[in-house]
Structures are given as C-alpha cells and as structure tokens.
Backbone as ProteinMPNN parsed JSONL, in Angstrom:
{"seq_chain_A": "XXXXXXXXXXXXXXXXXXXXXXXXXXXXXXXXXXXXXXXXXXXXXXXXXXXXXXXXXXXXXXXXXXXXXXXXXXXXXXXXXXXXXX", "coords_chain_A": {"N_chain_A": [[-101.515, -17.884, 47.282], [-101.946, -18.05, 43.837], [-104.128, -19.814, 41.61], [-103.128, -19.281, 38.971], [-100.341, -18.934, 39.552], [-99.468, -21.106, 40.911], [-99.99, -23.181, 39.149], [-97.749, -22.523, 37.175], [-95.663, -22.784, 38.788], [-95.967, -25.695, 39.05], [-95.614, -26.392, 36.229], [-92.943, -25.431, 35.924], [-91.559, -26.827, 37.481], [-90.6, -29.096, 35.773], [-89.169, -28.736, 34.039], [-86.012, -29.651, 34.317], [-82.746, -30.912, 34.876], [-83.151, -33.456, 36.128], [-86.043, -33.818, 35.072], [-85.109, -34.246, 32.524], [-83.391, -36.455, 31.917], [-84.896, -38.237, 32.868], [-87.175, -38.049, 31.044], [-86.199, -39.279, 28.58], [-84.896, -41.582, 29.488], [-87.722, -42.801, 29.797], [-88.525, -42.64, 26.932], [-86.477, -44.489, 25.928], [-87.112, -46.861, 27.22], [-89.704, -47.526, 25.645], [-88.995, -48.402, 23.412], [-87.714, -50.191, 24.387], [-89.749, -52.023, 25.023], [-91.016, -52.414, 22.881], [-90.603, -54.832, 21.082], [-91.744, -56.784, 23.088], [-94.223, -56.292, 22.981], [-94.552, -56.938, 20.414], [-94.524, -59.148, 19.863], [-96.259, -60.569, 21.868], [-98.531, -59.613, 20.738], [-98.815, -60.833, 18.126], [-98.842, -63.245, 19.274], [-101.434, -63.268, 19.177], [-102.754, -62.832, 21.796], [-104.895, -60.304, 23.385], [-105.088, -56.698, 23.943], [-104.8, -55.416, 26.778], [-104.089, -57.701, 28.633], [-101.523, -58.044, 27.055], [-100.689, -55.619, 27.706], [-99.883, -55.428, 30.303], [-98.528, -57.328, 30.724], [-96.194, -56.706, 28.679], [-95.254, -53.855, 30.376], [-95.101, -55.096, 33.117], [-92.612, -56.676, 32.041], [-91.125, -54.79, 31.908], [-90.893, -52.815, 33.568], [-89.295, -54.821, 35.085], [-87.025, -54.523, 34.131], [-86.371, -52.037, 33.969], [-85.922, -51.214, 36.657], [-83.871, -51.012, 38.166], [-82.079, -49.311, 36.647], [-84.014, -46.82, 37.322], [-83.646, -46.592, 39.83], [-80.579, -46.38, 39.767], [-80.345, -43.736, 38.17], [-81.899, -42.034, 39.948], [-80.552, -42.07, 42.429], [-77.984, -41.499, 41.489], [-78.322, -38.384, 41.166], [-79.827, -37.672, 43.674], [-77.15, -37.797, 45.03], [-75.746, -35.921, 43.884], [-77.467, -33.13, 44.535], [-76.52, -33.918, 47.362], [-73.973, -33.383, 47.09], [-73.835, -30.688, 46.767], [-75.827, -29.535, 48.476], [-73.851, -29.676, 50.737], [-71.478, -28.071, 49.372], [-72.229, -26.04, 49.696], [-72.695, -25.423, 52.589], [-69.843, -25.435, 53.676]], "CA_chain_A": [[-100.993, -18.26, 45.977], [-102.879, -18.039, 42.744], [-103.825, -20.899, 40.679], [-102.151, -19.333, 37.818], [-98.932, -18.969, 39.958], [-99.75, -22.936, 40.971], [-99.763, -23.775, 37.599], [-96.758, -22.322, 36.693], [-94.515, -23.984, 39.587], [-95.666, -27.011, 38.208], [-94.96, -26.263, 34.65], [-91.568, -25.408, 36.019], [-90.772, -28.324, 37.854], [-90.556, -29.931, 34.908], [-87.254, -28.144, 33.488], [-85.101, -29.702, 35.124], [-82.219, -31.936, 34.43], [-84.153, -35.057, 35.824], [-86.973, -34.477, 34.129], [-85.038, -34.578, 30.586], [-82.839, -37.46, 32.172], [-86.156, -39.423, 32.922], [-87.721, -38.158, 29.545], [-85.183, -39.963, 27.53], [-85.417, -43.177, 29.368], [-89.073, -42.793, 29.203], [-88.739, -42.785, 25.924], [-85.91, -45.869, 25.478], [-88.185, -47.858, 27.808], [-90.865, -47.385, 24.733], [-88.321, -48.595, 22.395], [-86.872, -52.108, 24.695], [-90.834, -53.025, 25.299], [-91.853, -53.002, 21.618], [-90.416, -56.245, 20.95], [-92.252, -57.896, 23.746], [-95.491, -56.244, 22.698], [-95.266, -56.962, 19.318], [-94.758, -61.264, 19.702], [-97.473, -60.876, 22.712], [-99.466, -59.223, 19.564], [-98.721, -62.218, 17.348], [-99.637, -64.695, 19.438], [-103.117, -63.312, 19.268], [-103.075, -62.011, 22.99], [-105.463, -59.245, 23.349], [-104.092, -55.753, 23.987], [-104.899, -55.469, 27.886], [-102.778, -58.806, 28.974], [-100.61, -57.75, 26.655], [-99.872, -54.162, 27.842], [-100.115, -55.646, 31.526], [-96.902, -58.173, 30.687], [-94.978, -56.06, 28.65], [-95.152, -53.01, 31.324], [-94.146, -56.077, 34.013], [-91.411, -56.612, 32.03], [-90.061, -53.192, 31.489], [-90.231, -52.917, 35.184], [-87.991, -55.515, 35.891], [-85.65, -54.115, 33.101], [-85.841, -50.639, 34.412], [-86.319, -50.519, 38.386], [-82.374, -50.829, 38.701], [-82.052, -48.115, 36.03], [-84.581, -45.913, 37.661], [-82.434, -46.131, 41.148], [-79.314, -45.621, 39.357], [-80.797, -42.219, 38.102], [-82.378, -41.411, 40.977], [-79.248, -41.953, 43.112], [-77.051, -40.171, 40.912], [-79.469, -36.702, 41.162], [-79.887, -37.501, 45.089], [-75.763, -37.527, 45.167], [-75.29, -34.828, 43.239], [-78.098, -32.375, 45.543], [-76.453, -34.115, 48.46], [-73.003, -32.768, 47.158], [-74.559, -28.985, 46.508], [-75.715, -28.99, 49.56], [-72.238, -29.855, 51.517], [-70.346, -27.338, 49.403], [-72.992, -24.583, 50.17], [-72.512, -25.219, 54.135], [-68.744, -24.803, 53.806]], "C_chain_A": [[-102.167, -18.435, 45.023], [-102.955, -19.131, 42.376], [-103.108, -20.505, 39.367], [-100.7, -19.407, 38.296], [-98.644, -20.586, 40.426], [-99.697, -23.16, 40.136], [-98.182, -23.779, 37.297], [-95.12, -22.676, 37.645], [-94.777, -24.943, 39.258], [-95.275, -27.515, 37.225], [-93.48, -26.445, 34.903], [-91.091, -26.072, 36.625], [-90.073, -29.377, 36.767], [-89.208, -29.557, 34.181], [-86.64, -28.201, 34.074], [-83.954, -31.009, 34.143], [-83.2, -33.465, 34.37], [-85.2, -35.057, 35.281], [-86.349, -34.819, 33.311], [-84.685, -36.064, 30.677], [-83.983, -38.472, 32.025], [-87.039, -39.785, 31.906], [-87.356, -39.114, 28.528], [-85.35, -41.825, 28.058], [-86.497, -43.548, 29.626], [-88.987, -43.421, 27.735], [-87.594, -44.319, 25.002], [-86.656, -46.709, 25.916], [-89.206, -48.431, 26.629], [-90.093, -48.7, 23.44], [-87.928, -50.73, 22.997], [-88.903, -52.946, 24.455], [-91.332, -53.267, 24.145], [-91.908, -54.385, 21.32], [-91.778, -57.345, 21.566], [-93.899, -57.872, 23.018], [-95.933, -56.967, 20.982], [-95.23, -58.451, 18.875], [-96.009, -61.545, 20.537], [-98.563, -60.774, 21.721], [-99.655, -60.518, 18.791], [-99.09, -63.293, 17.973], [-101.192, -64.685, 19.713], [-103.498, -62.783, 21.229], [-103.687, -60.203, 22.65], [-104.796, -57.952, 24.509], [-104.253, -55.455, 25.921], [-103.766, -56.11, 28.726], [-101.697, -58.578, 28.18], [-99.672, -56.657, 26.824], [-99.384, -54.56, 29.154], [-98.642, -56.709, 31.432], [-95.909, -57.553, 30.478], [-94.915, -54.652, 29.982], [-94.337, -54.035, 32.623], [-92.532, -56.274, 33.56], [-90.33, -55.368, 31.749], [-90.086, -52.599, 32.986], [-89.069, -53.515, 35.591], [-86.689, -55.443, 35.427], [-85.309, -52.814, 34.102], [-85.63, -50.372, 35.897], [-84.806, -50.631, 38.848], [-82.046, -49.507, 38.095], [-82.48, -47.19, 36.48], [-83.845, -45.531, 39.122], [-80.933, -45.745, 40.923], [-79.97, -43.778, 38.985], [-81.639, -41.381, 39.592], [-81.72, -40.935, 42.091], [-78.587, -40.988, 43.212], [-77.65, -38.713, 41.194], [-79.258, -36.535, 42.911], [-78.312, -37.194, 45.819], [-75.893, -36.249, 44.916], [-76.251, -33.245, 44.101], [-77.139, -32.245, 46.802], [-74.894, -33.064, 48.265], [-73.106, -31.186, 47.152], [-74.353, -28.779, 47.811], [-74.398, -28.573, 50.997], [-71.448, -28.613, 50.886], [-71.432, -25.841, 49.825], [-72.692, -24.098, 51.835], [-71.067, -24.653, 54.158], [-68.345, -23.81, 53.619]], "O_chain_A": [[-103.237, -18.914, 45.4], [-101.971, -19.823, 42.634], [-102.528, -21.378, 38.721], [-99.859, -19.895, 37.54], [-97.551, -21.114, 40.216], [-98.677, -23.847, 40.19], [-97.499, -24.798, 37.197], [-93.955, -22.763, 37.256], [-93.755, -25.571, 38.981], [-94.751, -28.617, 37.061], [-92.807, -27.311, 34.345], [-89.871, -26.107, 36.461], [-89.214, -30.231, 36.988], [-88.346, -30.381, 33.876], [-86.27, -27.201, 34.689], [-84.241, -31.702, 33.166], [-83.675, -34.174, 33.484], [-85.609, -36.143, 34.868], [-86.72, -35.925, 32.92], [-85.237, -36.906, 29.968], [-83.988, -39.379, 31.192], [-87.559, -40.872, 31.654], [-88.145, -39.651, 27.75], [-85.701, -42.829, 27.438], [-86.573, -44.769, 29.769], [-89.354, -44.568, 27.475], [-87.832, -44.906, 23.947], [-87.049, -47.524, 25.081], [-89.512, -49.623, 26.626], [-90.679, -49.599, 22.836], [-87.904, -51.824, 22.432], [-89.192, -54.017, 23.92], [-92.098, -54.227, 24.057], [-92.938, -55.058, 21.284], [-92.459, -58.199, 20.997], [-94.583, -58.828, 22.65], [-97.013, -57.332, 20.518], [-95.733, -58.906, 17.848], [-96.779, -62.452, 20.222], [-99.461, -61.617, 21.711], [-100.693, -61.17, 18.91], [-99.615, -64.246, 17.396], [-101.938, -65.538, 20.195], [-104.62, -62.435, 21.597], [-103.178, -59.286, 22.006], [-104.212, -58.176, 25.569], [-103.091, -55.178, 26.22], [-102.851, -55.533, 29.313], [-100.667, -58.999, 28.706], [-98.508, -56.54, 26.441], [-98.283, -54.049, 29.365], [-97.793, -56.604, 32.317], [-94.93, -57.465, 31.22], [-93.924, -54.982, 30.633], [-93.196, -53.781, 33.011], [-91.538, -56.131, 34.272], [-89.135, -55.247, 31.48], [-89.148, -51.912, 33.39], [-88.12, -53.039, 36.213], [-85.643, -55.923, 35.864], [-84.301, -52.643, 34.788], [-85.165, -49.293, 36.262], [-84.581, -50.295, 40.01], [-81.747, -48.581, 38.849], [-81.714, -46.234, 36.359], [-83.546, -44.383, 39.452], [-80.243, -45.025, 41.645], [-79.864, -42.842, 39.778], [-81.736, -40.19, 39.887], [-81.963, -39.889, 42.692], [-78.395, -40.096, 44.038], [-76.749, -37.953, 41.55], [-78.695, -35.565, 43.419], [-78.186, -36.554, 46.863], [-76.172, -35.467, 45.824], [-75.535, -32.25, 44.215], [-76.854, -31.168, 47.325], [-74.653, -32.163, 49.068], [-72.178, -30.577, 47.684], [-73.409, -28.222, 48.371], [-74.217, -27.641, 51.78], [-70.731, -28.011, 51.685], [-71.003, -24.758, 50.225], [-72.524, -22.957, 52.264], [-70.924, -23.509, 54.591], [-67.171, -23.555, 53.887]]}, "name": "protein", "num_of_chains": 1, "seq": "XXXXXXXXXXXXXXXXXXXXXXXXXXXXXXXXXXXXXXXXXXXXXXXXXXXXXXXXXXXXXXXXXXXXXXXXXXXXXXXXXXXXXX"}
C-alpha cells in the first residue's frame, strides 16, 4: 500500500455518518462549555485551569451522550450485519 493510498483511507474514514453525527456534537459541546469558560474567565482564573475545568465538565455532560451515539451506530452495524447473514 502506498502512502498516498494510506492517506486517502483515512481521508475517507471520515465521511461517514458518525463522523458528521460526532461533528455536530463536537461542535454543541463548544457551545454548552462557553458559559463555564467564560465565568471561570471572570473570576480571573488563568486560561490553563480554566480550559482543564471546563473540558471536566463537558465530560461529565457528554460521556452519556457520547455512549448514546456510539450505541446507536454499534446497533445499527449490528442490525446490517444480521440482515446480510439471512
């Protein structure tokens, strides 16, 4: 295998449903942690401890979210595969 043909399975991993699925709450994730970052900001906490909390807490928001999506995708394979055998 080439590295340009290596490249380009990795490129294309990426078009997939779950990526976009994961893109999107990538990108709400961005949106719930502002808040936290931007009172951690105000109280004069420097940006390190501050990225290092809010990220903690957008964990403990998302790590149910991220197994619901992850689930759902691992169902939905698992069902593929079952109607392919039949």
């Amino acid at each position: 295998m080439t590295i340009i043909n290596a490249c380009w399975l990795f490129i294309k991993s990426y078009f997939s449903k779950l990526y976009a699925v994961y893109f999107i709450r990538w990108q709400i994730s961005t949106l719930v942690m502002m808040p936290f970052m931007y009172v951690l900001d105000s109280l004069g906490l420097p940006v390190i401890p501050n990225l290092i909390i809010a990220q903690t807490i957008g964990s403990i928001i998302f790590f149910r979210l991220d197994k619901l999506i992850f689930n759902f995708f691992d169902r939905i394979k698992s069902l593929k595969k079952d109607s392919k055998t039949d």
